[in-house]
Short mmCIF file of C-alpha atoms and ligand atoms in Angstrom, two decimals:
data_model
loop_
_atom_site.label_atom_id
_atom_site.label_comp_id
_atom_site.label_asym_id
_atom_site.label_seq_id
_atom_site.Cartn_x
_atom_site.Cartn_y
_atom_site.Cartn_z
CA MET A 1477 4.19 9.86 47.56
CA ILE A 1478 7.44 10.37 45.68
CA TYR A 1479 9.38 9.98 48.93
CA ARG A 1480 7.51 6.80 49.68
CA THR A 1481 8.37 5.26 46.32
CA LEU A 1482 11.97 6.41 46.64
CA PHE A 1483 12.05 4.81 50.07
CA VAL A 1484 10.80 1.55 48.56
CA PHE A 1485 13.51 1.85 45.91
CA VAL A 1486 16.27 2.38 48.48
CA ALA A 1487 14.91 -0.44 50.65
CA ILE A 1488 14.89 -2.84 47.71
CA ILE A 1489 18.46 -1.93 46.77
CA ALA A 1490 19.51 -2.52 50.37
CA LEU A 1491 17.71 -5.85 50.37
CA ALA A 1492 19.38 -6.86 47.12
CA ALA A 1493 22.77 -5.85 48.50
CA CYS A 1494 22.27 -8.15 51.53
CA GLN A 1495 21.67 -11.29 49.50
CA PRO A 1496 24.31 -13.72 50.83
CA GLN A 1497 24.65 -15.57 47.53
CA LYS A 1498 25.38 -12.36 45.62
CA LYS A 1499 28.64 -12.51 43.68
CA GLU A 1500 30.54 -9.58 42.22
CA ILE A 1501 30.52 -9.69 38.45
CA ASN A 1502 33.56 -8.49 36.59
CA TYR A 1503 31.91 -6.57 33.79
CA PRO A 1504 33.86 -5.81 30.64
CA LYS A 1505 34.51 -2.13 29.90
CA THR A 1506 31.53 -0.60 28.13
CA ASP A 1507 30.80 2.76 26.53
CA LEU A 1508 27.29 4.11 26.82
CA VAL A 1509 28.19 7.06 24.57
CA ALA A 1510 28.93 4.64 21.72
CA ALA A 1511 25.58 2.82 22.03
CA PRO A 1512 23.71 2.95 18.70
CA LEU A 1513 20.66 4.73 20.07
CA ILE A 1514 18.10 6.25 17.71
CA PRO A 1515 17.02 8.95 18.31
CA LYS A 1516 20.33 10.11 19.77
CA PRO A 1517 19.68 11.36 23.32
CA VAL A 1518 20.30 14.96 24.36
CA LYS A 1519 23.04 14.09 26.86
CA THR A 1520 24.87 10.84 27.57
CA ILE A 1521 27.60 10.25 30.14
CA ALA A 1522 29.38 6.90 30.25
CA THR A 1523 30.74 5.36 33.47
CA GLN A 1524 32.44 2.34 31.80
CA SER A 1525 30.86 -0.32 33.97
CA ALA A 1526 27.64 -2.24 33.30
CA PHE A 1527 24.30 -3.52 34.54
CA GLY A 1528 23.71 -7.23 34.08
CA LEU A 1529 20.16 -8.05 33.04
CA ASP A 1530 19.33 -11.60 34.09
CA ALA A 1531 16.71 -13.81 35.71
CA GLN A 1532 17.45 -12.21 39.10
CA THR A 1533 16.44 -8.78 37.83
CA ALA A 1534 13.06 -7.34 38.84
CA ILE A 1535 11.08 -4.33 37.66
CA TYR A 1536 9.47 -1.92 40.11
CA THR A 1537 7.48 1.18 39.35
CA SER A 1538 5.85 4.03 41.21
CA THR A 1539 2.46 2.69 42.17
CA ASN A 1540 0.51 5.90 42.67
CA ASP A 1541 -0.20 6.12 38.91
CA PRO A 1542 -1.40 2.87 37.28
CA ALA A 1543 0.00 4.13 33.96
CA PHE A 1544 3.53 3.76 35.42
CA GLU A 1545 2.78 0.14 36.31
CA ALA A 1546 1.58 -0.38 32.73
CA VAL A 1547 4.92 0.97 31.47
CA GLY A 1548 6.67 -1.54 33.75
CA GLN A 1549 4.53 -4.36 32.32
CA PHE A 1550 5.27 -3.21 28.78
CA LEU A 1551 9.01 -3.28 29.51
CA SER A 1552 8.73 -6.75 31.03
CA GLU A 1553 6.89 -8.04 27.90
CA LYS A 1554 9.51 -6.55 25.58
CA ILE A 1555 12.41 -7.93 27.63
CA LYS A 1556 10.74 -11.35 27.45
CA GLY A 1557 10.39 -11.04 23.67
CA LYS A 1558 14.04 -10.11 23.26
CA THR A 1559 15.77 -12.29 25.87
CA GLY A 1560 13.26 -14.86 27.07
CA LEU A 1561 13.61 -13.53 30.64
CA ASP A 1562 10.34 -13.30 32.54
CA LEU A 1563 10.79 -10.37 34.91
CA ALA A 1564 8.24 -9.73 37.63
CA VAL A 1565 6.77 -6.24 37.99
CA ASN A 1566 6.15 -4.84 41.48
CA ASN A 1567 6.50 -8.18 43.22
CA THR A 1568 8.04 -7.14 46.55
CA SER A 1569 8.07 -10.63 48.04
CA ASP A 1570 10.68 -12.13 45.68
CA ALA A 1571 13.80 -12.85 47.74
CA THR A 1572 15.96 -13.91 44.78
CA VAL A 1573 16.16 -10.40 43.29
CA GLU A 1574 19.73 -9.15 42.88
CA ARG A 1575 19.29 -6.25 40.49
CA LEU A 1576 16.41 -3.97 39.75
CA ILE A 1577 14.95 -1.58 37.27
CA PHE A 1578 12.94 1.15 38.97
CA ILE A 1579 10.57 3.32 36.92
CA ASN A 1580 9.97 6.33 39.10
CA GLN A 1581 7.50 9.18 38.87
CA SER A 1582 9.58 12.25 39.64
CA ASP A 1583 8.75 15.91 40.09
CA SER A 1584 12.28 17.04 39.26
CA THR A 1585 12.30 20.40 37.52
CA ASP A 1586 15.01 19.04 35.21
CA LEU A 1587 12.25 17.07 33.50
CA ALA A 1588 11.10 19.97 31.36
CA THR A 1589 8.56 18.29 29.07
CA PRO A 1590 6.02 15.50 29.63
CA GLU A 1591 8.22 13.23 27.49
CA SER A 1592 11.51 14.02 29.23
CA TYR A 1593 13.25 11.25 31.13
CA GLN A 1594 16.49 10.55 33.00
CA LEU A 1595 18.12 7.16 33.00
CA TYR A 1596 20.76 6.21 35.59
CA ILE A 1597 22.38 2.86 34.89
CA LYS A 1598 24.59 1.42 37.63
CA LYS A 1599 25.89 -2.04 38.49
CA ASP A 1600 22.91 -3.12 40.58
CA SER A 1601 20.18 -0.78 39.55
CA ILE A 1602 18.64 1.12 36.72
CA LEU A 1603 16.64 4.17 37.75
CA LEU A 1604 14.35 5.78 35.21
CA ASN A 1605 12.85 9.13 36.26
CA ALA A 1606 9.98 10.74 34.40
CA LYS A 1607 7.22 13.15 35.27
CA THR A 1608 4.59 11.28 33.31
CA ALA A 1609 4.01 7.73 32.13
CA GLU A 1610 4.56 9.08 28.62
CA GLY A 1611 8.07 10.18 29.58
CA ALA A 1612 8.70 6.82 31.26
CA PHE A 1613 7.51 5.07 28.10
CA ARG A 1614 9.98 7.05 25.95
CA GLY A 1615 12.72 6.19 28.45
CA ILE A 1616 12.10 2.44 28.31
CA GLN A 1617 12.55 2.54 24.53
CA THR A 1618 16.10 3.72 25.22
CA LEU A 1619 16.54 0.86 27.65
CA ARG A 1620 15.19 -1.66 25.11
CA GLN A 1621 17.71 -0.41 22.56
CA LEU A 1622 20.54 -0.82 25.09
CA ILE A 1623 19.85 -4.52 25.64
CA PRO A 1624 22.22 -6.47 23.38
CA GLU A 1625 20.88 -9.11 21.00
CA GLN A 1626 23.15 -11.75 22.50
CA SER A 1627 23.60 -12.65 26.14
CA ASN A 1628 27.06 -12.96 27.65
CA ASP A 1629 27.33 -16.48 29.06
CA THR A 1630 30.87 -16.26 30.43
CA LEU A 1631 30.64 -13.67 33.22
CA THR A 1632 28.57 -15.82 35.51
CA ASP A 1633 26.95 -19.25 35.57
CA HIS A 1634 23.85 -18.09 33.71
CA PRO A 1635 23.05 -15.83 30.72
CA LEU A 1636 23.43 -12.12 31.35
CA TRP A 1637 22.67 -9.25 28.98
CA VAL A 1638 25.28 -6.56 29.55
CA ILE A 1639 23.90 -3.00 29.49
CA PRO A 1640 26.51 -0.21 29.50
CA SER A 1641 26.41 1.99 32.59
CA GLY A 1642 26.10 5.76 32.78
CA LYS A 1643 23.55 8.51 32.68
CA ILE A 1644 21.18 9.74 29.96
CA MET A 1645 19.24 13.02 30.14
CA ASP A 1646 16.76 13.24 27.34
CA ALA A 1647 13.82 15.22 25.98
CA PRO A 1648 12.28 15.68 22.53
CA LYS A 1649 12.94 18.63 20.25
CA TYR A 1650 9.34 18.67 18.96
CA ALA A 1651 6.08 17.81 20.69
CA TYR A 1652 4.69 16.26 17.46
CA ARG A 1653 6.64 13.44 15.80
CA GLY A 1654 4.52 11.49 13.43
CA SER A 1655 3.85 9.46 10.37
CA MET A 1656 0.76 9.13 8.20
CA LEU A 1657 -0.68 6.02 6.61
CA ASP A 1658 -2.98 6.40 3.60
CA VAL A 1659 -5.41 3.53 4.22
CA SER A 1660 -7.74 4.88 1.55
CA ARG A 1661 -5.96 4.32 -1.78
CA HIS A 1662 -5.21 0.83 -0.50
CA PHE A 1663 -6.63 -0.53 2.71
CA PHE A 1664 -4.38 -1.84 5.50
CA SER A 1665 -5.73 -4.07 8.27
CA VAL A 1666 -5.82 -3.36 12.00
CA ASP A 1667 -2.96 -5.82 12.55
CA GLU A 1668 -0.83 -4.20 9.86
CA VAL A 1669 -1.33 -0.77 11.39
CA LYS A 1670 -0.49 -2.17 14.82
CA LYS A 1671 2.79 -3.52 13.47
CA TYR A 1672 3.61 -0.02 12.18
CA ILE A 1673 2.75 1.44 15.61
CA ASP A 1674 5.17 -1.02 17.27
CA ALA A 1675 8.06 0.33 15.20
CA MET A 1676 7.04 3.97 15.60
CA ALA A 1677 7.00 3.54 19.38
CA TYR A 1678 10.46 1.91 19.41
CA TYR A 1679 11.86 5.10 17.83
CA LYS A 1680 9.87 7.42 20.14
CA MET A 1681 7.37 8.74 17.59
CA ASN A 1682 4.14 9.87 19.20
CA THR A 1683 1.54 10.54 16.49
CA LEU A 1684 -0.08 8.38 13.82
CA HIS A 1685 -2.18 10.27 11.27
CA LEU A 1686 -4.68 8.02 9.44
CA HIS A 1687 -5.86 9.25 6.04
CA LEU A 1688 -9.28 7.60 6.29
CA SER A 1689 -11.03 8.83 3.15
CA ASP A 1690 -10.23 9.77 -0.41
CA ASP A 1691 -11.64 9.45 -3.91
CA GLN A 1692 -10.93 5.72 -4.01
CA GLY A 1693 -12.28 4.61 -0.65
CA TRP A 1694 -13.99 5.50 2.64
CA ARG A 1695 -12.47 3.49 5.49
CA ILE A 1696 -14.26 4.30 8.75
CA GLU A 1697 -17.74 3.15 9.77
CA ILE A 1698 -20.15 6.03 10.41
CA LYS A 1699 -23.27 4.65 12.06
CA SER A 1700 -25.53 7.52 10.97
CA TRP A 1701 -24.41 7.24 7.31
CA PRO A 1702 -23.91 3.49 6.70
CA LYS A 1703 -23.47 3.66 2.92
CA LEU A 1704 -20.12 5.42 3.37
CA THR A 1705 -18.57 2.05 4.12
CA GLU A 1706 -21.16 -0.22 2.43
CA VAL A 1707 -20.60 1.56 -0.89
CA GLY A 1708 -17.59 3.86 -0.44
CA GLY A 1709 -15.55 1.24 1.42
CA ALA A 1710 -15.80 -1.37 -1.33
CA THR A 1711 -13.28 0.13 -3.76
CA GLU A 1712 -9.55 0.88 -3.88
CA VAL A 1713 -6.87 1.81 -6.41
CA GLY A 1714 -6.51 -0.86 -9.04
CA GLY A 1715 -9.95 -2.39 -8.49
CA GLY A 1716 -9.29 -4.44 -5.32
CA GLU A 1717 -11.94 -5.08 -2.72
CA GLY A 1718 -11.15 -2.17 -0.39
CA GLY A 1719 -12.17 -2.55 3.23
CA PHE A 1720 -12.93 -0.40 6.24
CA TYR A 1721 -12.55 -0.19 10.00
CA THR A 1722 -15.67 -0.84 12.02
CA GLN A 1723 -16.00 1.53 14.96
CA GLU A 1724 -14.85 -1.36 17.18
CA ASP A 1725 -11.74 -1.79 14.98
CA TYR A 1726 -10.99 1.91 15.16
CA LYS A 1727 -11.40 1.98 18.96
CA ASP A 1728 -9.09 -1.04 19.17
CA LEU A 1729 -6.46 0.85 17.13
CA VAL A 1730 -6.85 3.97 19.27
CA ALA A 1731 -6.41 1.89 22.44
CA TYR A 1732 -3.39 0.05 21.02
CA ALA A 1733 -1.81 3.36 20.03
CA ALA A 1734 -2.57 4.80 23.50
CA LYS A 1735 -0.80 1.84 25.12
CA HIS A 1736 2.24 2.94 23.06
CA HIS A 1737 1.69 6.61 24.03
CA ILE A 1738 0.83 7.38 20.43
CA THR A 1739 -2.03 9.69 19.47
CA ILE A 1740 -4.17 8.86 16.44
CA VAL A 1741 -5.06 11.84 14.23
CA PRO A 1742 -8.07 10.91 12.08
CA GLU A 1743 -8.34 12.60 8.68
CA ILE A 1744 -11.44 12.96 6.54
CA ASP A 1745 -10.14 14.70 3.44
CA MET A 1746 -12.44 17.42 2.03
CA PRO A 1747 -13.85 19.31 0.13
CA GLY A 1748 -11.75 17.62 -2.61
CA HIS A 1749 -10.69 13.96 -2.52
CA THR A 1750 -14.32 13.07 -1.79
CA ASN A 1751 -15.47 10.88 -4.66
CA ALA A 1752 -16.02 7.80 -2.46
CA ALA A 1753 -18.27 9.81 -0.12
CA SER A 1754 -20.25 11.26 -3.04
CA VAL A 1755 -20.67 7.82 -4.65
CA SER A 1756 -22.21 6.71 -1.35
CA TYR A 1757 -24.44 9.81 -1.00
CA PRO A 1758 -24.67 11.72 -4.31
CA PHE A 1759 -26.25 14.83 -2.71
CA LEU A 1760 -22.77 15.66 -1.36
CA ASN A 1761 -21.29 16.09 -4.81
CA GLY A 1762 -20.52 19.62 -5.96
CA ASN A 1763 -18.73 19.10 -9.27
CA GLY A 1764 -21.91 18.92 -11.37
CA LYS A 1765 -21.04 15.53 -12.88
CA LYS A 1766 -22.55 12.10 -12.35
CA VAL A 1767 -20.48 10.30 -9.72
CA GLU A 1768 -19.03 6.86 -10.41
CA PRO A 1769 -16.70 4.72 -8.27
CA TYR A 1770 -13.07 5.65 -8.92
CA THR A 1771 -10.07 3.32 -8.76
CA GLY A 1772 -7.48 5.36 -10.66
CA THR A 1773 -4.78 7.65 -9.23
CA GLN A 1774 -5.62 11.11 -10.58
CA VAL A 1775 -6.35 13.85 -8.05
CA GLY A 1776 -8.34 17.06 -7.97
CA PHE A 1777 -11.59 16.18 -9.75
CA SER A 1778 -14.03 15.81 -6.84
CA THR A 1779 -15.59 18.27 -4.40
CA PHE A 1780 -18.32 18.51 -1.81
CA ASP A 1781 -21.00 21.11 -2.51
CA ALA A 1782 -19.92 23.96 -0.22
CA GLN A 1783 -23.25 25.78 -0.66
CA LYS A 1784 -25.55 23.10 0.73
CA ASP A 1785 -26.64 23.07 4.39
CA THR A 1786 -27.18 19.32 4.20
CA VAL A 1787 -23.46 18.83 3.49
CA TYR A 1788 -22.63 20.52 6.78
CA SER A 1789 -25.27 18.47 8.67
CA PHE A 1790 -23.66 15.35 7.21
CA LEU A 1791 -20.20 16.56 8.30
CA ASP A 1792 -21.47 17.36 11.78
CA ASP A 1793 -22.49 13.68 12.12
CA VAL A 1794 -19.28 12.31 10.60
CA ILE A 1795 -16.92 14.53 12.58
CA GLY A 1796 -18.99 14.00 15.74
CA GLU A 1797 -18.85 10.21 15.53
CA ILE A 1798 -15.11 10.12 14.80
CA ALA A 1799 -14.25 12.80 17.39
CA ALA A 1800 -16.14 10.83 20.05
CA MET A 1801 -13.87 7.81 19.42
CA SER A 1802 -10.64 9.84 19.21
CA PRO A 1803 -9.23 10.91 22.59
CA GLY A 1804 -6.42 12.94 20.97
CA PRO A 1805 -6.72 16.72 20.55
CA TYR A 1806 -6.75 16.84 16.72
CA PHE A 1807 -9.11 16.30 13.79
CA HIS A 1808 -7.58 16.58 10.30
CA ILE A 1809 -9.87 17.87 7.55
CA GLY A 1810 -7.47 17.45 4.62
CA GLY A 1811 -8.21 20.51 2.48
CA ASP A 1812 -5.58 19.73 -0.18
CA GLU A 1813 -5.89 19.81 -3.95
CA SER A 1814 -9.50 21.00 -4.14
CA HIS A 1815 -8.93 21.97 -7.75
CA VAL A 1816 -12.60 21.96 -8.80
CA THR A 1817 -13.90 23.88 -5.79
CA LYS A 1818 -14.39 27.62 -6.49
CA LYS A 1819 -11.94 29.56 -4.31
CA SER A 1820 -14.74 31.45 -2.52
CA ASP A 1821 -16.50 28.13 -1.86
CA TYR A 1822 -13.28 26.59 -0.61
CA ILE A 1823 -12.76 29.39 1.90
CA LEU A 1824 -16.39 29.27 3.04
CA PHE A 1825 -16.12 25.49 3.44
CA ILE A 1826 -12.91 25.50 5.49
CA GLU A 1827 -14.22 28.19 7.82
CA LYS A 1828 -17.53 26.35 8.38
CA VAL A 1829 -15.87 22.98 8.91
CA GLU A 1830 -13.41 24.51 11.39
CA LYS A 1831 -16.40 25.52 13.55
CA ILE A 1832 -17.81 21.99 13.39
CA VAL A 1833 -14.45 20.50 14.42
CA GLN A 1834 -14.23 22.95 17.32
CA LYS A 1835 -17.82 22.21 18.37
CA HIS A 1836 -16.74 18.59 18.79
CA GLY A 1837 -13.88 19.62 21.04
CA LYS A 1838 -10.98 19.18 18.61
CA ARG A 1839 -8.25 21.35 17.12
CA MET A 1840 -8.44 21.41 13.36
CA VAL A 1841 -5.47 20.31 11.28
CA GLY A 1842 -5.36 20.71 7.50
CA TRP A 1843 -2.89 20.53 4.63
CA ASN A 1844 -1.19 23.86 3.89
CA GLU A 1845 -3.90 25.04 1.45
CA ILE A 1846 -6.20 25.79 4.41
CA ALA A 1847 -4.06 28.89 5.08
CA GLN A 1848 -5.97 30.55 2.21
CA ALA A 1849 -8.99 30.73 4.55
CA LYS A 1850 -9.21 32.83 7.70
CA ILE A 1851 -8.33 30.03 10.06
CA ASP A 1852 -8.26 30.27 13.84
CA PRO A 1853 -4.77 30.53 15.43
CA SER A 1854 -5.50 27.23 17.24
CA THR A 1855 -5.77 25.48 13.87
CA ILE A 1856 -2.65 23.71 12.61
CA ALA A 1857 -1.38 23.78 9.03
CA GLN A 1858 0.58 20.83 7.65
CA LEU A 1859 3.17 21.95 5.11
CA TRP A 1860 3.51 19.59 2.16
CA SER A 1861 3.75 21.86 -0.90
CA ASN A 1862 3.62 25.64 -0.64
CA PRO A 1863 5.97 27.30 1.88
CA LYS A 1864 4.08 30.60 1.53
CA ASP A 1865 0.98 28.96 3.03
CA ALA A 1866 3.05 27.86 6.03
CA GLU A 1867 4.45 31.39 6.45
CA ASN A 1868 0.95 32.88 6.26
CA ALA A 1869 -0.50 30.40 8.72
CA ALA A 1870 2.37 31.00 11.17
CA ALA A 1871 1.98 34.78 10.83
CA ASN A 1872 -1.64 34.24 11.86
CA GLY A 1873 -0.52 32.38 15.00
CA SER A 1874 -1.01 28.82 13.76
CA LYS A 1875 1.47 26.04 14.46
CA ILE A 1876 2.95 24.15 11.53
CA ILE A 1877 3.62 20.43 11.01
CA MET A 1878 6.54 19.98 8.63
CA SER A 1879 6.01 17.38 5.88
CA PRO A 1880 7.71 18.88 2.81
CA ALA A 1881 7.05 16.34 0.06
CA HIS A 1882 10.55 16.49 -1.44
CA LYS A 1883 12.14 15.60 1.92
CA ALA A 1884 9.56 13.81 4.06
CA TYR A 1885 7.17 11.87 1.80
CA LEU A 1886 7.71 8.16 2.38
CA ASP A 1887 6.08 7.27 -0.94
CA MET A 1888 8.82 9.03 -2.91
CA GLN A 1889 11.12 6.43 -4.48
CA TYR A 1890 14.67 6.01 -3.17
CA ASP A 1891 15.96 6.16 -6.74
CA SER A 1892 14.89 5.38 -10.29
CA LEU A 1893 15.13 1.63 -9.66
CA THR A 1894 12.75 1.51 -6.69
CA LYS A 1895 9.85 -0.81 -7.54
CA PHE A 1896 7.12 1.06 -5.68
CA GLY A 1897 6.44 4.70 -5.03
CA LEU A 1898 6.41 7.88 -7.09
CA HIS A 1899 8.90 10.67 -7.74
CA TRP A 1900 6.85 13.75 -8.61
CA ALA A 1901 8.42 15.66 -5.67
CA SER A 1902 11.88 14.07 -5.75
CA TYR A 1903 13.74 10.83 -5.33
CA ILE A 1904 14.55 10.57 -1.63
CA PRO A 1905 17.55 8.35 -0.87
CA VAL A 1906 18.04 7.51 2.80
CA ASP A 1907 20.63 10.28 3.34
CA VAL A 1908 18.49 12.97 1.66
CA GLY A 1909 15.55 11.99 3.86
CA TYR A 1910 17.77 12.54 6.90
CA ASN A 1911 19.82 15.55 5.83
CA TRP A 1912 17.43 18.48 6.18
CA ASP A 1913 16.49 20.86 8.90
CA PRO A 1914 12.81 21.50 9.58
CA GLU A 1915 13.83 24.91 10.94
CA THR A 1916 15.40 26.23 7.75
CA ILE A 1917 13.38 24.57 5.01
CA VAL A 1918 10.85 27.43 4.95
CA GLU A 1919 12.59 30.79 4.76
CA ASN A 1920 10.52 33.00 7.03
CA LEU A 1921 9.14 30.53 9.50
CA PRO A 1922 9.94 31.27 13.15
CA LYS A 1923 11.10 28.06 14.80
CA GLU A 1924 8.60 28.55 17.63
CA SER A 1925 5.86 28.00 15.03
CA ILE A 1926 6.98 24.45 14.30
CA LEU A 1927 4.88 21.90 16.15
CA GLY A 1928 6.88 19.04 14.74
CA ILE A 1929 7.42 16.80 11.77
CA GLU A 1930 5.44 14.07 10.06
CA ALA A 1931 6.40 11.58 7.35
CA PRO A 1932 3.32 10.70 5.25
CA LEU A 1933 3.07 7.44 3.32
CA TRP A 1934 0.60 7.63 0.41
CA SER A 1935 -0.51 4.26 -0.91
CA GLU A 1936 -1.36 4.62 -4.61
CA THR A 1937 1.47 2.22 -5.52
CA ILE A 1938 1.56 -0.13 -2.53
CA SER A 1939 -1.02 -2.78 -1.76
CA ASN A 1940 0.45 -4.92 1.01
CA ILE A 1941 2.46 -4.54 4.21
CA ALA A 1942 5.75 -5.71 2.67
CA GLU A 1943 5.55 -2.90 0.07
CA LEU A 1944 4.49 -0.41 2.73
CA GLU A 1945 7.47 -1.32 4.89
CA TYR A 1946 9.88 -1.20 1.96
CA LEU A 1947 9.09 2.47 1.45
CA ALA A 1948 8.83 3.38 5.14
CA PHE A 1949 11.97 1.65 6.40
CA PRO A 1950 14.60 2.71 7.02
CA ARG A 1951 13.60 6.32 6.26
CA LEU A 1952 11.00 6.49 9.05
CA ILE A 1953 13.80 5.93 11.58
CA GLY A 1954 15.60 9.05 10.32
CA TYR A 1955 12.44 11.15 10.64
CA ALA A 1956 12.10 9.88 14.21
CA GLU A 1957 15.58 11.23 14.95
CA LEU A 1958 14.90 14.56 13.16
CA GLY A 1959 11.85 15.02 15.35
CA TRP A 1960 13.53 14.17 18.64
CA SER A 1961 17.26 14.90 18.71
CA PRO A 1962 18.85 18.35 19.09
CA THR A 1963 20.11 19.82 15.82
CA GLU A 1964 23.76 19.63 16.95
CA HIS A 1965 23.45 15.81 17.17
CA LEU A 1966 22.18 15.41 13.61
CA ASN A 1967 25.10 14.10 11.60
CA TRP A 1968 24.72 11.66 8.70
CA GLU A 1969 28.10 9.95 9.20
CA ASP A 1970 27.33 9.24 12.85
CA TYR A 1971 23.68 8.38 12.14
CA LYS A 1972 24.43 5.88 9.39
CA GLU A 1973 26.59 3.83 11.79
CA ARG A 1974 23.75 3.72 14.30
CA LEU A 1975 21.22 2.97 11.55
CA ALA A 1976 23.35 0.05 10.34
CA LYS A 1977 22.87 -1.54 13.76
CA GLN A 1978 19.05 -1.37 13.54
CA ALA A 1979 19.10 -4.31 11.11
CA ALA A 1980 18.85 -6.83 13.97
CA TYR A 1981 15.68 -5.18 15.29
CA LEU A 1982 14.14 -4.78 11.83
CA GLU A 1983 14.82 -8.41 10.97
CA LYS A 1984 13.57 -9.72 14.29
CA MET A 1985 10.36 -7.71 13.83
CA ASN A 1986 10.07 -9.10 10.30
CA ILE A 1987 10.05 -5.59 8.85
CA ASN A 1988 10.78 -5.56 5.12
CA TYR A 1989 13.24 -2.64 4.98
CA TYR A 1990 15.01 -1.34 1.87
CA PRO A 1991 18.65 -2.46 2.21
CA SER A 1992 20.14 0.84 1.02
CA LYS A 1993 23.73 0.52 -0.18
CA LEU A 1994 24.54 3.74 1.64
CA ILE A 1995 24.44 1.71 4.86
CA ASP A 1996 26.86 -1.03 5.91
CA TRP A 1997 24.12 -3.10 7.60
CA LYS A 1998 25.15 -4.98 10.75
CA LYS A 1999 22.84 -7.89 11.36
CA ASP A 2000 23.85 -8.95 14.90
C1 ACM B 2654 -1.00 15.86 -0.56
O1 ACM B 2654 0.06 15.26 -0.83
N1 ACM B 2654 -1.93 16.04 -1.47
C2 ACM B 2654 -1.23 16.41 0.77
#
């Protein structure tokens, strides 16, 4: 099959080369190594020539896997959005084709991970090799970033976008590169989350964690327990109207994320952070007080009753319904800040809920506190506060997601003048958010235990997409690089030059980024 597609590739190049009207283009000297790619690829070799993207360019893909064709279509849509060019995908009867982009499924052993890719850019062809459609999708993000904002209209009689030639060999450092949106404290719509996914995908992130429940709001429809959204979905911080995703909305988000090769990790936070659930169904409450809707920002006052069988029957339904709509491998159970749950109850609860998550075919993820329980080695701990928990979980065989609040929390203010956000963990200017190493931040954590990194965005202080984006951008872009690029490529001075050149993309996407003075923003 591979040989067949390669044969098609060679035949198309030969065909293109025979076009009588084809004129040599005198490309200017280019330097692929100097391209402002984020994340910085593992290996880049420049060959100083160029590929001219124009109306005579066509996209071909391996056709044995429909997911490769979908990647080709995605690239064509994005090229159209950026340049206006409408490039055909897998149309072998077009005789006007002069140059081609071939997205090839390859079994090369050099492609060591499912997300690895190789990009060969020559004068008449771009060849992208990947083992999986996921790898091909990461590779086309590199290609998108290499297309200049402006066409060159002097090299030939029509507009041409000059892409520097050379070779890129690339693969991610971590398998998990994510961000979290807290849609509970304030609700964000399906379209707003999709806009966030678009930007995550452009920077090769692969996981979106949705914090779907908290004291202030329950945001996902559960058919067997309708009051969760009827009652628990109607509140948010500050007294606004809240909101929730219907199951159709959630499935739409999951499908949109999947099209961008992004996995959704659903979180139902428990046994603390559960006031909205207990307002909906008071039998769940374990703190002995009358439950009332809550729209403030304190934490640590609510808990499920860990001693009641009915609580676990409820959770079996909730986890079952969400797991059935979530094709990804993970289910996040929160587990943080359960300050009014007795420690013995907390441990009992985590161990029982882990079994329910596993029964529904998922790997449990929880905030670092879950390491106090006897968790299964397949369970993943997410470090946010206590490094000792991460060490203990890793010693037990668990993998760790790195989200240390003082380095990776997107809701921490940039400085004391930032209008939104908090600073209980730290102020995090753009350079501080970039300048840390997930491998050394916890003293005794073997690097093999690190699954990856995630930048969470809590929403106590933000109530619309512009505020959300102001905190997330540009820091999210740095976390994308920390998760992907080899440690030896991580260099603030080099990064800030490449970051400066993201302004054109951010502005075109209408993303409201914080214009940090540390960066000399380049807008075209
Ligand atoms: C957390 O910030 N409570 C995980």
